[in-house]
Short mmCIF file of C-alpha atoms and ligand atoms in Angstrom, two decimals:
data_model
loop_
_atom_site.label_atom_id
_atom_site.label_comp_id
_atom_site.label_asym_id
_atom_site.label_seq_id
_atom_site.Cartn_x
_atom_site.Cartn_y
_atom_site.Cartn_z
CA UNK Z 1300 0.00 0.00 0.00
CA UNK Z 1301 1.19 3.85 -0.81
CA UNK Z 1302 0.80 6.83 0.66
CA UNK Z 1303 -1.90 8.71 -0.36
CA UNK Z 1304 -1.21 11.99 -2.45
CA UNK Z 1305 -3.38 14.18 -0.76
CA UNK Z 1306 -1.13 13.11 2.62
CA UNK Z 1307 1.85 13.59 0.67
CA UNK Z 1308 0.88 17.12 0.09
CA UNK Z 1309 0.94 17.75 4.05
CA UNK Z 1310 3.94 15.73 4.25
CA UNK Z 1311 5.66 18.09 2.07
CA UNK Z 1312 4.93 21.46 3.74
CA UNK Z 1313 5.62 20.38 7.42
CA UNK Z 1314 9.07 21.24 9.10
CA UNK Z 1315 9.08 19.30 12.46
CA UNK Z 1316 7.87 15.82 12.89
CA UNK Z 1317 9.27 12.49 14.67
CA UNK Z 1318 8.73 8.90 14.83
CA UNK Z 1319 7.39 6.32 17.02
CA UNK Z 1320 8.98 3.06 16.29
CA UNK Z 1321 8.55 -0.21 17.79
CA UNK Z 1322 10.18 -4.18 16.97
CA UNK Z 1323 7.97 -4.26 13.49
CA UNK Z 1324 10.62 -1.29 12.11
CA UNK Z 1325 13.51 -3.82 13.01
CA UNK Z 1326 11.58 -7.21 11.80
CA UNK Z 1327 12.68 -6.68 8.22
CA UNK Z 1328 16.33 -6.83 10.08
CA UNK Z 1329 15.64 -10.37 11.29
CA UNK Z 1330 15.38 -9.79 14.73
CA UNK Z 1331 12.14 -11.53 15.81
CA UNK Z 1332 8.89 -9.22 17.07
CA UNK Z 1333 8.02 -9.70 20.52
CA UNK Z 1334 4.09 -10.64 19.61
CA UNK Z 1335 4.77 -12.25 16.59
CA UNK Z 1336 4.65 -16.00 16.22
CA UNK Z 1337 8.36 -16.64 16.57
CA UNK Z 1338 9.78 -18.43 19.95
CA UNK Z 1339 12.82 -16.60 20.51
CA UNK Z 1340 11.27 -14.58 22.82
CA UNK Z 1341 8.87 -16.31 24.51
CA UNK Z 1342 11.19 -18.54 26.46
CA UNK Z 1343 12.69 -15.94 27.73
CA UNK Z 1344 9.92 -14.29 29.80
CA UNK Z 1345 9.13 -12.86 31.89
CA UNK Z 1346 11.21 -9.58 31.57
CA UNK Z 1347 10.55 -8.43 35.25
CA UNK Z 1348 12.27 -7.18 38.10
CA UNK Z 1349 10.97 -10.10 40.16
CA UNK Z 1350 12.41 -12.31 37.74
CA UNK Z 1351 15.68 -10.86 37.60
CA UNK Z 1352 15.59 -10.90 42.00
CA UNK Z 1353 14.21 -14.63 41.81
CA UNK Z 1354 17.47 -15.62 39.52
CA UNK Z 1355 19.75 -12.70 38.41
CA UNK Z 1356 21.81 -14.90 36.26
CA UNK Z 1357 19.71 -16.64 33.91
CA UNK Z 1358 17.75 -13.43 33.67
CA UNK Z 1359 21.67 -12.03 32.78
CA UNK Z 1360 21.87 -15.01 30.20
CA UNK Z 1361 18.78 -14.19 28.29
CA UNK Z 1362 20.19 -10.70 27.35
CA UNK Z 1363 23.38 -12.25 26.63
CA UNK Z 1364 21.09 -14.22 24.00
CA UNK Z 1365 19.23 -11.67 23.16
CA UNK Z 1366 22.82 -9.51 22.45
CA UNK Z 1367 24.14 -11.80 20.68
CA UNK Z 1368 21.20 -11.96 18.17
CA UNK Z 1369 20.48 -8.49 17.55
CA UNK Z 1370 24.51 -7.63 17.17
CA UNK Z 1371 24.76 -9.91 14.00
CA UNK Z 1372 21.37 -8.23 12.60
CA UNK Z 1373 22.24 -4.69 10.59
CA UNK Z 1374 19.81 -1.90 9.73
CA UNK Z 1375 17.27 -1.93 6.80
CA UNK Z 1376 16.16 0.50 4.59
CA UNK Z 1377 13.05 1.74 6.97
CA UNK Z 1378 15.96 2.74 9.39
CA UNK Z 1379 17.97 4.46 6.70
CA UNK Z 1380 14.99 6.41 5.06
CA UNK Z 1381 14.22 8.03 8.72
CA UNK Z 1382 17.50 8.83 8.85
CA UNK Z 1383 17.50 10.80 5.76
CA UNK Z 1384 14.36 12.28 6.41
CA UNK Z 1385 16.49 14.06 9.60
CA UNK Z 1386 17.67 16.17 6.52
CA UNK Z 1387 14.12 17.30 4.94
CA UNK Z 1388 12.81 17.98 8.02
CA UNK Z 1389 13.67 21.01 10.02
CA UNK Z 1390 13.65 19.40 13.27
CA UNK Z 1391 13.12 15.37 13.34
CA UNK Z 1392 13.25 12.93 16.20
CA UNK Z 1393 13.01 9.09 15.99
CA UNK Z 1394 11.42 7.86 19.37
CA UNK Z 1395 12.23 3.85 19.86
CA UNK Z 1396 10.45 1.51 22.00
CA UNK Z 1397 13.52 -0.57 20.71
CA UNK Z 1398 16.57 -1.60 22.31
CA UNK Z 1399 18.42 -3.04 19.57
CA UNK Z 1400 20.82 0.47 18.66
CA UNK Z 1401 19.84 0.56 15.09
CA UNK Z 1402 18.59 3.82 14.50
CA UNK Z 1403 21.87 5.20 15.64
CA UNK Z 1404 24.00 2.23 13.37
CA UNK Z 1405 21.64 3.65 10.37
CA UNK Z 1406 22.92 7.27 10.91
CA UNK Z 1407 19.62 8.90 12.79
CA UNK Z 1408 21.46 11.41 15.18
CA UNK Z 1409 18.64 12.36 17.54
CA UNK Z 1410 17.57 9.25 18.87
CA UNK Z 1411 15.31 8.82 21.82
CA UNK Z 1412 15.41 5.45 23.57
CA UNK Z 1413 12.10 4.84 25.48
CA UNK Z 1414 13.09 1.42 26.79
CA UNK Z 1415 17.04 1.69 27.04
CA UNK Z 1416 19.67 -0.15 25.13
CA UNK Z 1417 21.25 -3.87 24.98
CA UNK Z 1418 24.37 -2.47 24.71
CA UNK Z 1419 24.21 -0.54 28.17
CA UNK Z 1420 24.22 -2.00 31.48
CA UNK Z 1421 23.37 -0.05 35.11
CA UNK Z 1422 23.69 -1.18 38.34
CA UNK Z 1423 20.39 -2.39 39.66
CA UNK Z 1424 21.60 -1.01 43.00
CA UNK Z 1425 22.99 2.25 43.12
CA UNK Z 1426 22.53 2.82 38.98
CA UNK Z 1427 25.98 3.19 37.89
CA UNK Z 1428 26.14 3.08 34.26
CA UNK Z 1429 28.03 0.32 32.45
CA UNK Z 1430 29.04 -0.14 28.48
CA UNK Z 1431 28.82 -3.28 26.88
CA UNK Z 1432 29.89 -6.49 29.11
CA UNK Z 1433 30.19 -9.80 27.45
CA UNK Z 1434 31.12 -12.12 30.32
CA UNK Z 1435 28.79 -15.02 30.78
CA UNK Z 1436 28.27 -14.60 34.66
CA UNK Z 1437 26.57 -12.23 35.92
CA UNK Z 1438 28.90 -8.90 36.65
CA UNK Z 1439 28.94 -6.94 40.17
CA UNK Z 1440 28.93 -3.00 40.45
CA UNK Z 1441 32.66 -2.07 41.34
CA UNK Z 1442 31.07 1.30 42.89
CA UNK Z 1443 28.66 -0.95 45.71
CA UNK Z 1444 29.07 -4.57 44.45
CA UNK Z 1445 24.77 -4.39 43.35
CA UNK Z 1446 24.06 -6.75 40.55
CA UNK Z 1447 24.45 -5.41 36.98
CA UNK Z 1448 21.81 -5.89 34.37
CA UNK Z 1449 21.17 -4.30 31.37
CA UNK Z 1450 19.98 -1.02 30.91
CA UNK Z 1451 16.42 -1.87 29.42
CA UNK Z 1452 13.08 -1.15 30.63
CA UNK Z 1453 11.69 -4.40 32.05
CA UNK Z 1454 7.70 -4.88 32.36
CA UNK Z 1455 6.15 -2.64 34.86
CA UNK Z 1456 9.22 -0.43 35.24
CA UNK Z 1457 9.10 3.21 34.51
CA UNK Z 1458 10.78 4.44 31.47
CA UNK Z 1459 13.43 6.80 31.92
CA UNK Z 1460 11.98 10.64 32.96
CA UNK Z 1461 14.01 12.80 30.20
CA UNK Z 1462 13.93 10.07 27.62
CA UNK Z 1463 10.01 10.44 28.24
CA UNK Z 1464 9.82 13.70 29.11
CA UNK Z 1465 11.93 14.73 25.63
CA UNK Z 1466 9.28 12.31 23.78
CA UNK Z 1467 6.23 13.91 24.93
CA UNK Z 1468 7.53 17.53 24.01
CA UNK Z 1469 8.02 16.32 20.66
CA UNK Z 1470 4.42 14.69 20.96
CA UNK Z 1471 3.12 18.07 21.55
CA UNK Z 1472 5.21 19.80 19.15
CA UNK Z 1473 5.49 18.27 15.78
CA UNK Z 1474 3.45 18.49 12.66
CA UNK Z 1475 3.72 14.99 11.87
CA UNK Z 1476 4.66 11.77 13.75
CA UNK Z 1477 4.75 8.41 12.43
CA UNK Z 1478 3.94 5.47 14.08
CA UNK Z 1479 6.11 2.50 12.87
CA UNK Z 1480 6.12 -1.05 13.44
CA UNK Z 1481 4.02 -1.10 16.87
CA UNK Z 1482 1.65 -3.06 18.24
CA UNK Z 1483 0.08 0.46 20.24
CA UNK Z 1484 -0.11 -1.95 23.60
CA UNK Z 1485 2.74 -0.91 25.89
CA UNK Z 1486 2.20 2.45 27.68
CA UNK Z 1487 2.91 4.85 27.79
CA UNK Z 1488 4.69 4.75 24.27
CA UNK Z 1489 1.22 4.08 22.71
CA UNK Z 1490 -0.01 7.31 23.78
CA UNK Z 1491 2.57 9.48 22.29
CA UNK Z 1492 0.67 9.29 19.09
CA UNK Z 1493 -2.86 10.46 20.40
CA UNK Z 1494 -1.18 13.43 22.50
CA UNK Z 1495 0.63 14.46 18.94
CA UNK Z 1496 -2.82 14.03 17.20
CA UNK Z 1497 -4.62 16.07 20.49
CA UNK Z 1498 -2.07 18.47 19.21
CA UNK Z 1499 -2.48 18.83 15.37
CA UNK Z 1500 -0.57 16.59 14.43
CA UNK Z 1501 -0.99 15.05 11.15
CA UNK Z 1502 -0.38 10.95 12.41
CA UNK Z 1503 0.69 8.12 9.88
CA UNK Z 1504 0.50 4.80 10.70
CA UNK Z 1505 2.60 2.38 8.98
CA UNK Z 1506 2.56 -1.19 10.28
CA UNK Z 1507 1.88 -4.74 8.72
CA UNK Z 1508 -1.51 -4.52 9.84
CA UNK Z 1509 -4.29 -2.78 12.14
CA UNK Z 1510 -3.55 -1.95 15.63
CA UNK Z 1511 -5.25 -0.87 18.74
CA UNK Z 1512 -4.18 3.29 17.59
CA UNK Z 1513 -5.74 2.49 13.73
CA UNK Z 1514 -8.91 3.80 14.71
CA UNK Z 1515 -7.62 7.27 16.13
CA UNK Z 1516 -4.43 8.33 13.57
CA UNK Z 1517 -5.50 10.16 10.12
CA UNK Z 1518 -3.91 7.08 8.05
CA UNK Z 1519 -3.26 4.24 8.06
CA UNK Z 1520 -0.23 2.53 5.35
CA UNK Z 1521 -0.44 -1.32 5.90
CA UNK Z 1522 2.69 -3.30 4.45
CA UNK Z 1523 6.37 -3.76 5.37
CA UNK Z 1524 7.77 -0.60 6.83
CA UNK Z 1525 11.54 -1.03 4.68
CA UNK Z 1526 9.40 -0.83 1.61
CA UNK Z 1527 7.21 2.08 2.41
CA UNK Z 1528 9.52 4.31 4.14
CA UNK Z 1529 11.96 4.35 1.22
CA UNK Z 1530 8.92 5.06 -0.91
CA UNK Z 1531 7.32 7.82 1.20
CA UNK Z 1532 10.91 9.34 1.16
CA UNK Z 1533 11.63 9.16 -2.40
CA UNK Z 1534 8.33 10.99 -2.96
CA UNK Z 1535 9.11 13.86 -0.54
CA UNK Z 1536 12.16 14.93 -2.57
P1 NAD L 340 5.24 -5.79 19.14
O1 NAD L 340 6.04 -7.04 18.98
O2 NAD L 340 4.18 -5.74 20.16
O3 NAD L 340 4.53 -5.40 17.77
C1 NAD L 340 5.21 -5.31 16.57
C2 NAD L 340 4.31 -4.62 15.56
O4 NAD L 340 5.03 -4.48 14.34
C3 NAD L 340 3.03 -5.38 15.22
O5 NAD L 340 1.93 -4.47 15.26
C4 NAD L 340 3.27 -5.91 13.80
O6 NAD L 340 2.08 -5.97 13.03
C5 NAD L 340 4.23 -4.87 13.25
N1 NAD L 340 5.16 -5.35 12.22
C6 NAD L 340 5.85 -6.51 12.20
N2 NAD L 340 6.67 -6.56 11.13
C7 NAD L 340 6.50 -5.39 10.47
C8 NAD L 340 7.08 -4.83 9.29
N3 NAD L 340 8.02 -5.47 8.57
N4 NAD L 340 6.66 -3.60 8.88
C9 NAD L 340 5.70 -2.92 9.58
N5 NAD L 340 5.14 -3.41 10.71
C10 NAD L 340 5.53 -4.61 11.15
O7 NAD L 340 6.31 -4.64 19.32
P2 NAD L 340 6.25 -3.30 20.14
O8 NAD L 340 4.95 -2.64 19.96
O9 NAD L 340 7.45 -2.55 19.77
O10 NAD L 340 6.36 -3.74 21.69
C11 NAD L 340 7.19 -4.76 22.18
C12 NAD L 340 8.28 -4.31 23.16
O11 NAD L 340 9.29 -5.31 23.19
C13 NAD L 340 9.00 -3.06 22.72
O12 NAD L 340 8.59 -2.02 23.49
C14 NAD L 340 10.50 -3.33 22.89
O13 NAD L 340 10.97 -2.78 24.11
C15 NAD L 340 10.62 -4.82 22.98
N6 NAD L 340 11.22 -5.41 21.76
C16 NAD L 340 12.28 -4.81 21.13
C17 NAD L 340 12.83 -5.36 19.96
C18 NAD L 340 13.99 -4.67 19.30
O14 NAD L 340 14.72 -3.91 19.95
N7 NAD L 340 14.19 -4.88 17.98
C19 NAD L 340 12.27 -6.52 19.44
C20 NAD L 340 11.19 -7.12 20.10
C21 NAD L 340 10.66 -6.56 21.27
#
C-alpha cells in the first residue's frame, strides 16, 4: 500500500515531525517481534524485576542471548529512510520503544530510547552506568558490588523521565509523527501518538496490519515498513 497523495501534500509542507517506532521497524532486520509468532522470545519471559531478584543470572543469560542476536542483525532500509528524512525535516526525532541500537548504526542522530539499550548496562543497585559487558556470569557494580543488568526497561518499570519527558515535548510539538512497526499496547509509548494528534498533528500509521491506535491516527499505510519508508521518502524529494 502507498501513501496517499493528498497526505503527501501535508507531508511536504511540514518542518518538524518524529517517529514512534517499535520491533515491526527492526523485523525486516531479522530480529524476531516480541508478539509475533516466533519463539525466541517467549522462552525468555518474563522480563521483570521479580524475575531478575528470583534468579539474576539466567535473567543475565537471556540478554546475553538476546545480544548476541540483535549484534549480528544490521539496519534496513526503513531505518535508513528516517534517517535521511532528519535532513528534509527542520527538526526530526526518531522515538524507539527498541533496544536493539539501530537507528543510531543507520545514521539517525537524535535518537530517543524509550526502553534503554542492549548495549548498556546499570547497576540495579545504586545505577551506575556500564558499556557493553560480554562475560557469561553475571557482573557486580565495582562502585557498591549491586548486581548489573542491562539497561532496558523491564515490564512494569518506569521508562526513563528525560527520555520520556523529551518524547512527549516532541508529541506536543510536531506536525507529523509516524507510528512505525508497533503493536500500540505498551504504555505509555502508545499514547505518544494520540497526545501528537490532540495536538495537530498530522499521524501516519505504517505497520503490517491494524492496531489498537488504527482507529484514532488520520492514516493508516499497511505493508512492510523497509518498503514504504523508502517510498514515502523518495516521494518527498
Ligand atoms: P510488538 O512485537 O508488540 O509489535 C510489533 C508490531 O510491528 C506489530 O503491530 C506488527 O504488526 C508490526 N510489524 C511486524 N513486522 C512489520 C514490518 N516489517 N513492517 C511494519 N510493521 C511490522 O512490538 P512493540 O509494539 O514494539 O512492543 C514490544 C516491546 O518489546 C518493545 O517495546 C520493545 O521494548 C521490545 N522489543 C524490542 C525489539 C527490538 O529492539 N528490535 C524486538 C522485540 C521486542
Amino acid at each position: 500500500m502507498k501513501i496517499d497523495d493528498k497526505v503527501l501534500e501535508k507531508l511536504k509542507n511540514a518542518k518538524t515531525a518524529f517517529a514512534l517506532t517499535g520491533a515491526g521497524s527492526s523485523e525486516p532486520s531479522g530480529i524476531p517481534t516480541f508478539r509475533g509468532d516466533e519463539g525466541f522470545w517467549k522462552d525468555k519471559t518474563p522480563f521483570t524485576i521479580e524475575a531478575f531478584n528470583e534468579n539474576p543470572q539466567k535473567v543475565w543469560e537471556w540478554h546475553l542471548e538476546i545480544k548476541e542476536l540483535i549484534s549480528k542483525k544490521l539496519p534496513n532500509p526503513s531505518h535508513f529512510a528516517l534517517a535521511k528524512m532528519q535532513s528534509f525535516f527542520k527538526i526530526f526525532a526518531v522515538v524507539t520503544q527498541n533496544i536493539d541500537n539501530l537507528h543510531q548504526k543507520a545514521g539517525s542522530n537524535k535518537v530517543i530510547e524509550l526502553h534503554g539499550n542492549i548495549y548498556r548496562n546499570k547497576c540495579n543497585n545504586c545505577g551506575k552506568i556500564f558499556g557493553e559487558i560480554n562475560s557469561k556470569k553475571m557482573p557486580e557494580c565495582d562502585k557498591c558490588g549491586g548486581f548489573i543488568r542491562p539497561d532496558v526497561v523491564w515490564f512494569g518499570e518506569p521508562l526513563p523521565y528525560k527520555a520520556l519527558i523529551k518524547a512527549r515535548a516532541y508529541a506536543e510539538s510536531s506536525e507529523v509523527c509516524f507510528v512505525i512497526g508497533t503493536s500500540g499496547v505498551v504504555q505509555p509509548a502508545a499514547s505518544l501518538p494520540l497526545i501528537a494528534k490532540e495536538n495537530g498533528a498530522l499521524v501516519i500509521e505504517i505497520n503490517r496490519e491494524k492496531t489498537v491506535l488504527s482507529d484514532y491516527l488520520d492514516c493508516s499505510i499497511f505493508g512492510d515498513a523497509s518498503t514504504i519508508l523508502p517510498d514515502i521518502y523518495e516521494r518527498l524529494l
